[in-house]
PDB file of C-alpha atoms in Angstrom:
ATOM      1  CA  UNK A   1      28.238  25.399  13.593  1.00 44.00           C
ATOM      2  CA  UNK A   2      25.352  25.911  11.226  1.00 46.00           C
ATOM      3  CA  UNK A   3      25.616  29.109   9.204  1.00 50.00           C
ATOM      4  CA  UNK A   4      21.956  30.049   9.520  1.00 56.00           C
ATOM      5  CA  UNK A   5      22.016  30.535  13.274  1.00 89.00           C
ATOM      6  CA  UNK A   6      18.782  28.520  13.518  1.00 95.00           C
ATOM      7  CA  UNK A   7      18.180  25.279  15.376  1.00 97.00           C
ATOM      8  CA  UNK A   8      18.619  22.450  12.889  1.00 98.00           C
ATOM      9  CA  UNK A   9      18.536  18.715  12.392  1.00 98.00           C
ATOM     10  CA  UNK A  10      19.758  16.647   9.473  1.00 98.00           C
ATOM     11  CA  UNK A  11      20.022  13.227   7.884  1.00 98.00           C
ATOM     12  CA  UNK A  12      23.372  11.485   7.500  1.00 98.00           C
ATOM     13  CA  UNK A  13      24.418   8.624   5.263  1.00 97.00           C
ATOM     14  CA  UNK A  14      26.739   7.444   2.507  1.00 96.00           C
ATOM     15  CA  UNK A  15      25.346   8.113  -0.081  1.00 92.00           C
ATOM     16  CA  UNK A  16      22.852  10.785   0.974  1.00 95.00           C
ATOM     17  CA  UNK A  17      21.900  12.857  -2.096  1.00 92.00           C
ATOM     18  CA  UNK A  18      18.859  10.629  -2.735  1.00 84.00           C
ATOM     19  CA  UNK A  19      17.310  11.287   0.686  1.00 89.00           C
ATOM     20  CA  UNK A  20      13.774  12.669   0.810  1.00 90.00           C
ATOM     21  CA  UNK A  21      14.068  13.557   4.508  1.00 95.00           C
ATOM     22  CA  UNK A  22      14.996  17.247   3.997  1.00 97.00           C
ATOM     23  CA  UNK A  23      11.907  17.739   1.841  1.00 97.00           C
ATOM     24  CA  UNK A  24       9.643  16.028   4.401  1.00 97.00           C
ATOM     25  CA  UNK A  25      10.940  17.852   7.467  1.00 98.00           C
ATOM     26  CA  UNK A  26      11.199  21.135   5.541  1.00 98.00           C
ATOM     27  CA  UNK A  27       7.534  20.807   4.534  1.00 98.00           C
ATOM     28  CA  UNK A  28       6.498  20.296   8.161  1.00 98.00           C
ATOM     29  CA  UNK A  29       8.684  23.128   9.485  1.00 98.00           C
ATOM     30  CA  UNK A  30       7.154  25.528   6.966  1.00 98.00           C
ATOM     31  CA  UNK A  31       3.623  24.283   7.648  1.00 98.00           C
ATOM     32  CA  UNK A  32       4.074  24.907  11.367  1.00 98.00           C
ATOM     33  CA  UNK A  33       5.837  28.235  10.871  1.00 98.00           C
ATOM     34  CA  UNK A  34       8.893  27.049  12.805  1.00 98.00           C
ATOM     35  CA  UNK A  35      12.169  28.942  12.443  1.00 97.00           C
ATOM     36  CA  UNK A  36      14.425  25.909  12.070  1.00 98.00           C
ATOM     37  CA  UNK A  37      16.288  23.971   9.383  1.00 98.00           C
ATOM     38  CA  UNK A  38      16.669  20.369   8.276  1.00 98.00           C
ATOM     39  CA  UNK A  39      19.258  19.262   5.733  1.00 97.00           C
ATOM     40  CA  UNK A  40      21.290  16.358   4.388  1.00 98.00           C
ATOM     41  CA  UNK A  41      24.905  15.746   5.367  1.00 98.00           C
ATOM     42  CA  UNK A  42      27.182  13.279   3.584  1.00 98.00           C
ATOM     43  CA  UNK A  43      29.094  11.300   6.227  1.00 98.00           C
ATOM     44  CA  UNK A  44      31.403   8.443   5.271  1.00 98.00           C
ATOM     45  CA  UNK A  45      32.004   5.549   7.695  1.00 98.00           C
ATOM     46  CA  UNK A  46      35.484   6.765   8.644  1.00 98.00           C
ATOM     47  CA  UNK A  47      34.109  10.245   9.412  1.00 98.00           C
ATOM     48  CA  UNK A  48      31.205   9.124  11.621  1.00 98.00           C
ATOM     49  CA  UNK A  49      33.002   9.510  14.975  1.00 98.00           C
ATOM     50  CA  UNK A  50      34.213  13.025  14.119  1.00 98.00           C
ATOM     51  CA  UNK A  51      30.763  14.007  12.877  1.00 98.00           C
ATOM     52  CA  UNK A  52      29.135  12.980  16.172  1.00 98.00           C
ATOM     53  CA  UNK A  53      31.868  14.695  18.208  1.00 97.00           C
ATOM     54  CA  UNK A  54      31.497  17.955  16.260  1.00 98.00           C
ATOM     55  CA  UNK A  55      27.713  18.027  16.422  1.00 98.00           C
ATOM     56  CA  UNK A  56      27.810  17.229  20.126  1.00 97.00           C
ATOM     57  CA  UNK A  57      29.467  20.623  20.641  1.00 96.00           C
ATOM     58  CA  UNK A  58      26.998  22.557  18.466  1.00 97.00           C
ATOM     59  CA  UNK A  59      24.171  23.936  20.665  1.00 95.00           C
ATOM     60  CA  UNK A  60      21.964  24.570  17.623  1.00 97.00           C
ATOM     61  CA  UNK A  61      22.043  20.944  16.494  1.00 98.00           C
ATOM     62  CA  UNK A  62      18.887  19.077  17.518  1.00 98.00           C
ATOM     63  CA  UNK A  63      19.842  15.671  16.137  1.00 98.00           C
ATOM     64  CA  UNK A  64      19.928  13.603  12.990  1.00 98.00           C
ATOM     65  CA  UNK A  65      18.284  10.768  11.178  1.00 97.00           C
ATOM     66  CA  UNK A  66      20.684   7.962  10.331  1.00 96.00           C
ATOM     67  CA  UNK A  67      20.578   5.940   7.145  1.00 91.00           C
ATOM     68  CA  UNK A  68      22.784   3.419   5.307  1.00 86.00           C
ATOM     69  CA  UNK A  69      25.452   2.430   6.320  1.00 92.00           C
ATOM     70  CA  UNK A  70      25.564   3.931   9.850  1.00 95.00           C
ATOM     71  CA  UNK A  71      22.538   2.476  11.667  1.00 91.00           C
ATOM     72  CA  UNK A  72      24.545  -0.115  13.590  1.00 91.00           C
ATOM     73  CA  UNK A  73      27.885   1.687  13.891  1.00 95.00           C
ATOM     74  CA  UNK A  74      26.344   4.795  15.450  1.00 97.00           C
ATOM     75  CA  UNK A  75      25.322   2.800  18.542  1.00 97.00           C
ATOM     76  CA  UNK A  76      28.937   3.024  19.733  1.00 97.00           C
ATOM     77  CA  UNK A  77      28.894   6.833  19.813  1.00 97.00           C
ATOM     78  CA  UNK A  78      25.781   7.799  21.815  1.00 98.00           C
ATOM     79  CA  UNK A  79      23.859   6.805  24.929  1.00 98.00           C
ATOM     80  CA  UNK A  80      21.292   4.027  24.613  1.00 97.00           C
ATOM     81  CA  UNK A  81      18.666   4.621  27.329  1.00 97.00           C
ATOM     82  CA  UNK A  82      16.052   2.452  25.619  1.00 95.00           C
ATOM     83  CA  UNK A  83      18.467  -0.464  25.135  1.00 95.00           C
ATOM     84  CA  UNK A  84      18.096  -0.346  21.371  1.00 94.00           C
ATOM     85  CA  UNK A  85      21.314  -2.357  21.122  1.00 94.00           C
ATOM     86  CA  UNK A  86      19.653  -5.410  22.672  1.00 92.00           C
ATOM     87  CA  UNK A  87      16.240  -4.993  21.030  1.00 91.00           C
ATOM     88  CA  UNK A  88      16.273  -3.676  17.462  1.00 93.00           C
ATOM     89  CA  UNK A  89      20.065  -3.535  17.273  1.00 89.00           C
ATOM     90  CA  UNK A  90      20.113  -0.476  15.003  1.00 89.00           C
ATOM     91  CA  UNK A  91      19.552   3.261  15.504  1.00 94.00           C
ATOM     92  CA  UNK A  92      18.036   5.605  12.946  1.00 95.00           C
ATOM     93  CA  UNK A  93      17.592   8.694  15.124  1.00 98.00           C
ATOM     94  CA  UNK A  94      20.069  10.612  17.302  1.00 98.00           C
ATOM     95  CA  UNK A  95      18.869  13.469  19.501  1.00 98.00           C
ATOM     96  CA  UNK A  96      19.576  15.378  22.725  1.00 96.00           C
ATOM     97  CA  UNK A  97      18.026  14.676  26.098  1.00 94.00           C
ATOM     98  CA  UNK A  98      16.963  17.414  28.524  1.00 92.00           C
ATOM     99  CA  UNK A  99      20.541  17.705  29.792  1.00 94.00           C
ATOM    100  CA  UNK A 100      21.914  18.058  26.262  1.00 94.00           C
ATOM    101  CA  UNK A 101      23.510  14.604  26.116  1.00 96.00           C
ATOM    102  CA  UNK A 102      23.177  12.612  22.888  1.00 98.00           C
ATOM    103  CA  UNK A 103      21.097   9.448  22.789  1.00 98.00           C
ATOM    104  CA  UNK A 104      19.936   7.115  20.062  1.00 98.00           C
ATOM    105  CA  UNK A 105      16.602   5.495  19.316  1.00 97.00           C
ATOM    106  CA  UNK A 106      14.807   3.872  16.395  1.00 95.00           C
ATOM    107  CA  UNK A 107      11.654   5.182  14.737  1.00 95.00           C
ATOM    108  CA  UNK A 108      11.782   2.718  11.826  1.00 92.00           C
ATOM    109  CA  UNK A 109       9.753   0.073  13.675  1.00 93.00           C
ATOM    110  CA  UNK A 110       6.949   2.535  14.410  1.00 94.00           C
ATOM    111  CA  UNK A 111       7.125   3.897  10.869  1.00 95.00           C
ATOM    112  CA  UNK A 112       6.914   0.394   9.403  1.00 96.00           C
ATOM    113  CA  UNK A 113       3.946  -0.565  11.567  1.00 95.00           C
ATOM    114  CA  UNK A 114       1.911   2.622  11.056  1.00 92.00           C
ATOM    115  CA  UNK A 115       0.290   1.712   7.683  1.00 93.00           C
ATOM    116  CA  UNK A 116      -0.427  -1.819   8.962  1.00 94.00           C
ATOM    117  CA  UNK A 117      -2.205  -0.649  12.085  1.00 87.00           C
ATOM    118  CA  UNK A 118      -5.691  -1.209  10.635  1.00 88.00           C
ATOM    119  CA  UNK A 119      -4.898  -4.824   9.698  1.00 92.00           C
ATOM    120  CA  UNK A 120      -4.543  -7.846  11.955  1.00 95.00           C
ATOM    121  CA  UNK A 121      -1.523  -9.999  11.147  1.00 97.00           C
ATOM    122  CA  UNK A 122      -1.727 -12.078  14.320  1.00 97.00           C
ATOM    123  CA  UNK A 123      -0.889 -15.633  13.306  1.00 98.00           C
ATOM    124  CA  UNK A 124       0.188 -14.582   9.804  1.00 98.00           C
ATOM    125  CA  UNK A 125       3.028 -16.084   7.774  1.00 98.00           C
ATOM    126  CA  UNK A 126       5.518 -13.484   6.578  1.00 98.00           C
ATOM    127  CA  UNK A 127       8.427 -13.399   4.135  1.00 98.00           C
ATOM    128  CA  UNK A 128      11.156 -10.777   4.625  1.00 98.00           C
ATOM    129  CA  UNK A 129      13.700 -10.017   1.908  1.00 98.00           C
ATOM    130  CA  UNK A 130      17.085  -8.995   3.338  1.00 97.00           C
ATOM    131  CA  UNK A 131      18.876  -9.299   6.667  1.00 94.00           C
ATOM    132  CA  UNK A 132      20.525  -5.878   6.979  1.00 87.00           C
ATOM    133  CA  UNK A 133      19.979  -2.966   9.345  1.00 77.00           C
ATOM    134  CA  UNK A 134      16.531  -2.115   7.988  1.00 83.00           C
ATOM    135  CA  UNK A 135      15.307  -5.674   8.538  1.00 92.00           C
ATOM    136  CA  UNK A 136      15.951  -5.379  12.276  1.00 91.00           C
ATOM    137  CA  UNK A 137      13.261  -2.757  12.777  1.00 92.00           C
ATOM    138  CA  UNK A 138      10.820  -4.739  10.640  1.00 96.00           C
ATOM    139  CA  UNK A 139      11.474  -7.982  12.541  1.00 97.00           C
ATOM    140  CA  UNK A 140      11.140  -6.122  15.850  1.00 96.00           C
ATOM    141  CA  UNK A 141       7.699  -4.890  14.761  1.00 96.00           C
ATOM    142  CA  UNK A 142       6.654  -8.309  13.413  1.00 97.00           C
ATOM    143  CA  UNK A 143       7.506  -9.941  16.739  1.00 96.00           C
ATOM    144  CA  UNK A 144       5.182  -7.522  18.502  1.00 95.00           C
ATOM    145  CA  UNK A 145       2.472  -8.120  15.900  1.00 96.00           C
ATOM    146  CA  UNK A 146       2.520 -11.793  17.005  1.00 96.00           C
ATOM    147  CA  UNK A 147       2.910 -13.239  13.519  1.00 98.00           C
ATOM    148  CA  UNK A 148       3.101 -17.031  13.288  1.00 98.00           C
ATOM    149  CA  UNK A 149       6.284 -17.399  11.244  1.00 98.00           C
ATOM    150  CA  UNK A 150       8.872 -15.405   9.326  1.00 98.00           C
ATOM    151  CA  UNK A 151      10.906 -16.667   6.388  1.00 98.00           C
ATOM    152  CA  UNK A 152      13.967 -14.506   5.747  1.00 98.00           C
ATOM    153  CA  UNK A 153      15.412 -14.570   2.239  1.00 98.00           C
ATOM    154  CA  UNK A 154      19.051 -13.554   2.631  1.00 97.00           C
ATOM    155  CA  UNK A 155      22.524 -13.934   1.165  1.00 95.00           C
ATOM    156  CA  UNK A 156      23.993 -14.688   4.595  1.00 95.00           C
ATOM    157  CA  UNK A 157      22.006 -17.561   6.184  1.00 95.00           C
ATOM    158  CA  UNK A 158      23.882 -17.462   9.503  1.00 96.00           C
ATOM    159  CA  UNK A 159      23.148 -13.757   9.925  1.00 95.00           C
ATOM    160  CA  UNK A 160      19.485 -14.321   9.109  1.00 97.00           C
ATOM    161  CA  UNK A 161      19.193 -17.213  11.568  1.00 97.00           C
ATOM    162  CA  UNK A 162      20.729 -14.975  14.205  1.00 95.00           C
ATOM    163  CA  UNK A 163      18.076 -12.342  13.546  1.00 95.00           C
ATOM    164  CA  UNK A 164      15.232 -14.832  13.956  1.00 97.00           C
ATOM    165  CA  UNK A 165      16.747 -15.927  17.259  1.00 96.00           C
ATOM    166  CA  UNK A 166      17.315 -12.329  18.419  1.00 94.00           C
ATOM    167  CA  UNK A 167      13.646 -11.466  18.007  1.00 96.00           C
ATOM    168  CA  UNK A 168      12.375 -14.868  19.201  1.00 96.00           C
ATOM    169  CA  UNK A 169      10.618 -15.452  15.894  1.00 98.00           C
ATOM    170  CA  UNK A 170       9.681 -18.859  14.550  1.00 98.00           C
ATOM    171  CA  UNK A 171      10.586 -19.387  10.931  1.00 98.00           C
ATOM    172  CA  UNK A 172      13.267 -20.354   8.485  1.00 98.00           C
ATOM    173  CA  UNK A 173      15.948 -18.948   6.228  1.00 98.00           C
ATOM    174  CA  UNK A 174      16.075 -19.271   2.458  1.00 98.00           C
ATOM    175  CA  UNK A 175      18.406 -17.942  -0.210  1.00 97.00           C
ATOM    176  CA  UNK A 176      17.692 -14.741  -2.087  1.00 95.00           C
ATOM    177  CA  UNK A 177      16.891 -16.732  -5.226  1.00 93.00           C
ATOM    178  CA  UNK A 178      14.749 -19.373  -3.530  1.00 97.00           C
ATOM    179  CA  UNK A 179      11.006 -19.288  -4.313  1.00 97.00           C
ATOM    180  CA  UNK A 180       8.556 -17.555  -2.029  1.00 98.00           C
ATOM    181  CA  UNK A 181       6.183 -19.507   0.148  1.00 97.00           C
ATOM    182  CA  UNK A 182       2.440 -18.986   0.482  1.00 98.00           C
ATOM    183  CA  UNK A 183       2.709 -16.004   2.846  1.00 98.00           C
ATOM    184  CA  UNK A 184       0.221 -13.381   3.980  1.00 98.00           C
ATOM    185  CA  UNK A 185       2.736 -10.530   4.036  1.00 98.00           C
ATOM    186  CA  UNK A 186       5.848  -9.969   1.918  1.00 98.00           C
ATOM    187  CA  UNK A 187       8.276  -7.226   2.980  1.00 98.00           C
ATOM    188  CA  UNK A 188      11.337  -6.081   1.049  1.00 98.00           C
ATOM    189  CA  UNK A 189      13.884  -4.607   3.474  1.00 96.00           C
ATOM    190  CA  UNK A 190      16.822  -4.886   1.069  1.00 95.00           C
ATOM    191  CA  UNK A 191      18.090  -2.085  -1.208  1.00 91.00           C
ATOM    192  CA  UNK A 192      17.309  -4.235  -4.266  1.00 95.00           C
ATOM    193  CA  UNK A 193      15.042  -2.290  -6.583  1.00 95.00           C
ATOM    194  CA  UNK A 194      16.378   1.049  -5.321  1.00 91.00           C
ATOM    195  CA  UNK A 195      17.825   3.475  -7.833  1.00 87.00           C
ATOM    196  CA  UNK A 196      21.460   2.496  -8.377  1.00 88.00           C
ATOM    197  CA  UNK A 197      20.963  -1.098  -7.188  1.00 92.00           C
ATOM    198  CA  UNK A 198      20.053  -4.308  -8.965  1.00 95.00           C
ATOM    199  CA  UNK A 199      16.328  -4.978  -9.397  1.00 95.00           C
ATOM    200  CA  UNK A 200      14.482  -7.339  -7.087  1.00 96.00           C
ATOM    201  CA  UNK A 201      12.966 -10.051  -9.251  1.00 94.00           C
ATOM    202  CA  UNK A 202      10.516 -12.357  -7.479  1.00 96.00           C
ATOM    203  CA  UNK A 203       7.867 -14.774  -8.668  1.00 97.00           C
ATOM    204  CA  UNK A 204       4.778 -13.673  -6.740  1.00 98.00           C
ATOM    205  CA  UNK A 205       2.573 -16.514  -7.967  1.00 97.00           C
ATOM    206  CA  UNK A 206       2.755 -18.473  -4.658  1.00 98.00           C
ATOM    207  CA  UNK A 207       1.141 -15.552  -2.786  1.00 98.00           C
ATOM    208  CA  UNK A 208      -2.592 -15.813  -2.104  1.00 98.00           C
ATOM    209  CA  UNK A 209      -4.942 -13.131  -3.432  1.00 97.00           C
ATOM    210  CA  UNK A 210      -5.286 -11.719   0.084  1.00 97.00           C
ATOM    211  CA  UNK A 211      -1.548 -11.144   0.514  1.00 98.00           C
ATOM    212  CA  UNK A 212      -0.052  -7.697   1.105  1.00 98.00           C
ATOM    213  CA  UNK A 213       3.263  -6.664  -0.477  1.00 98.00           C
ATOM    214  CA  UNK A 214       5.258  -3.967   1.345  1.00 98.00           C
ATOM    215  CA  UNK A 215       8.416  -2.467  -0.197  1.00 98.00           C
ATOM    216  CA  UNK A 216      10.334  -0.057   2.052  1.00 95.00           C
ATOM    217  CA  UNK A 217      12.311   1.251  -0.975  1.00 93.00           C
ATOM    218  CA  UNK A 218      11.046   4.714  -1.917  1.00 87.00           C
ATOM    219  CA  UNK A 219      13.371   5.736  -4.755  1.00 84.00           C
ATOM    220  CA  UNK A 220      11.784   4.917  -7.131  1.00 88.00           C
ATOM    221  CA  UNK A 221       8.404   4.817  -5.457  1.00 88.00           C
ATOM    222  CA  UNK A 222       6.953   2.452  -8.037  1.00 91.00           C
ATOM    223  CA  UNK A 223       9.454  -0.372  -7.663  1.00 96.00           C
ATOM    224  CA  UNK A 224       9.451  -3.444  -9.850  1.00 96.00           C
ATOM    225  CA  UNK A 225       8.165  -5.469  -6.899  1.00 98.00           C
ATOM    226  CA  UNK A 226       5.174  -3.198  -6.308  1.00 98.00           C
ATOM    227  CA  UNK A 227       4.427  -3.032 -10.019  1.00 97.00           C
ATOM    228  CA  UNK A 228       4.348  -6.831 -10.198  1.00 97.00           C
ATOM    229  CA  UNK A 229       2.165  -7.026  -7.079  1.00 98.00           C
ATOM    230  CA  UNK A 230      -0.343  -4.515  -8.420  1.00 97.00           C
ATOM    231  CA  UNK A 231      -0.446  -6.360 -11.740  1.00 97.00           C
ATOM    232  CA  UNK A 232      -1.620  -9.388  -9.752  1.00 96.00           C
ATOM    233  CA  UNK A 233      -4.210  -7.287  -7.942  1.00 97.00           C
ATOM    234  CA  UNK A 234      -2.467  -7.587  -4.575  1.00 98.00           C
ATOM    235  CA  UNK A 235      -2.698  -4.916  -1.888  1.00 97.00           C
ATOM    236  CA  UNK A 236       0.535  -2.913  -1.591  1.00 97.00           C
ATOM    237  CA  UNK A 237       2.292  -0.471   0.724  1.00 97.00           C
ATOM    238  CA  UNK A 238       5.023   1.722  -0.749  1.00 96.00           C
ATOM    239  CA  UNK A 239       8.184   3.059   0.858  1.00 94.00           C
ATOM    240  CA  UNK A 240       6.798   6.552   1.434  1.00 93.00           C
ATOM    241  CA  UNK A 241       4.402   5.187   4.041  1.00 93.00           C
ATOM    242  CA  UNK A 242       7.267   4.002   6.268  1.00 93.00           C
ATOM    243  CA  UNK A 243       9.463   6.988   5.409  1.00 92.00           C
ATOM    244  CA  UNK A 244       6.821   9.531   6.415  1.00 95.00           C
ATOM    245  CA  UNK A 245       5.800   7.508   9.468  1.00 94.00           C
ATOM    246  CA  UNK A 246       9.305   7.219  10.903  1.00 95.00           C
ATOM    247  CA  UNK A 247      10.047  10.847   9.988  1.00 97.00           C
ATOM    248  CA  UNK A 248       6.996  12.040  11.913  1.00 97.00           C
ATOM    249  CA  UNK A 249       8.221  10.338  15.083  1.00 96.00           C
ATOM    250  CA  UNK A 250      11.715  11.790  14.617  1.00 98.00           C
ATOM    251  CA  UNK A 251      10.372  15.292  13.894  1.00 98.00           C
ATOM    252  CA  UNK A 252       8.612  15.420  17.232  1.00 98.00           C
ATOM    253  CA  UNK A 253      11.801  14.288  18.992  1.00 98.00           C
ATOM    254  CA  UNK A 254      13.914  16.941  17.230  1.00 98.00           C
ATOM    255  CA  UNK A 255      11.595  19.919  17.317  1.00 98.00           C
ATOM    256  CA  UNK A 256       9.155  19.200  20.154  1.00 97.00           C
ATOM    257  CA  UNK A 257       6.054  19.508  17.980  1.00 98.00           C
ATOM    258  CA  UNK A 258       3.854  17.005  16.183  1.00 97.00           C
ATOM    259  CA  UNK A 259       3.925  17.339  12.377  1.00 98.00           C
ATOM    260  CA  UNK A 260       0.647  18.132  10.563  1.00 98.00           C
ATOM    261  CA  UNK A 261      -0.238  14.601   9.419  1.00 96.00           C
ATOM    262  CA  UNK A 262      -3.565  15.888   8.087  1.00 97.00           C
ATOM    263  CA  UNK A 263      -1.501  17.216   5.152  1.00 97.00           C
ATOM    264  CA  UNK A 264       0.019  13.846   4.188  1.00 95.00           C
ATOM    265  CA  UNK A 265      -1.672  13.844   0.765  1.00 95.00           C
ATOM    266  CA  UNK A 266      -0.106  17.219  -0.011  1.00 97.00           C
ATOM    267  CA  UNK A 267       3.278  15.962   1.206  1.00 96.00           C
ATOM    268  CA  UNK A 268       3.115  12.803  -0.910  1.00 93.00           C
ATOM    269  CA  UNK A 269       2.269  14.890  -3.995  1.00 94.00           C
ATOM    270  CA  UNK A 270       5.317  17.057  -3.280  1.00 94.00           C
ATOM    271  CA  UNK A 271       7.545  14.014  -2.863  1.00 90.00           C
ATOM    272  CA  UNK A 272       6.341  12.570  -6.162  1.00 86.00           C
ATOM    273  CA  UNK A 273       6.717  15.797  -8.146  1.00 83.00           C
TER     274      UNK A 273
END
């Protein structure tokens, strides 16, 4: 039971200290004057089942965001009314329904798509780096954007081929060290470039001047990939765009109110302080 006696939500993962989610949701709760909490909770893989069972019994708990490495494993512990298992195949948000039962969903796909909404990538060629849990939401969104082809750069080619098939995407699989093709959109869904991980080193010269480079890593915000893209004069989207977008969808699920997105500039400044 939470000590504050307030309704609360949280983010779980292993590790979790790096998470910006408490700052984001805390900013929105304060802006809206809501008497609720949002915090981080370190949950190891072997403690996931007990965590869900304990929170299920806590009437003040409104749900949690789920990050590495639990996005796939958590599917086994909650209801799946939207059939996330068969579509995206990973959950990043757990909440309660009107009867109090726990269900899972995924706001990553919507968060990824939000900053691309003003652009038309119908018929575009895309390169995706990584074939982990985060890539599932990105590939789900790309399929609905009706892109022409997706090349996945991955360490596990069989896993990557399976992802292309799962989302009915045309494309191919290449190794992590293989050169990029001439694509319209490059998306890094891997943890490479994140604080504590190896850097992501790519030769961006094959990309046309009109290409967009999107890195979902947000710690650090200025990743090596984005720095290289900006040096070439390419349009970029940083990890805060997806983080804030998916958080906004989750916030409304947890607390029943839309966050004040008109204060995004203020929020970004706070996150970068």
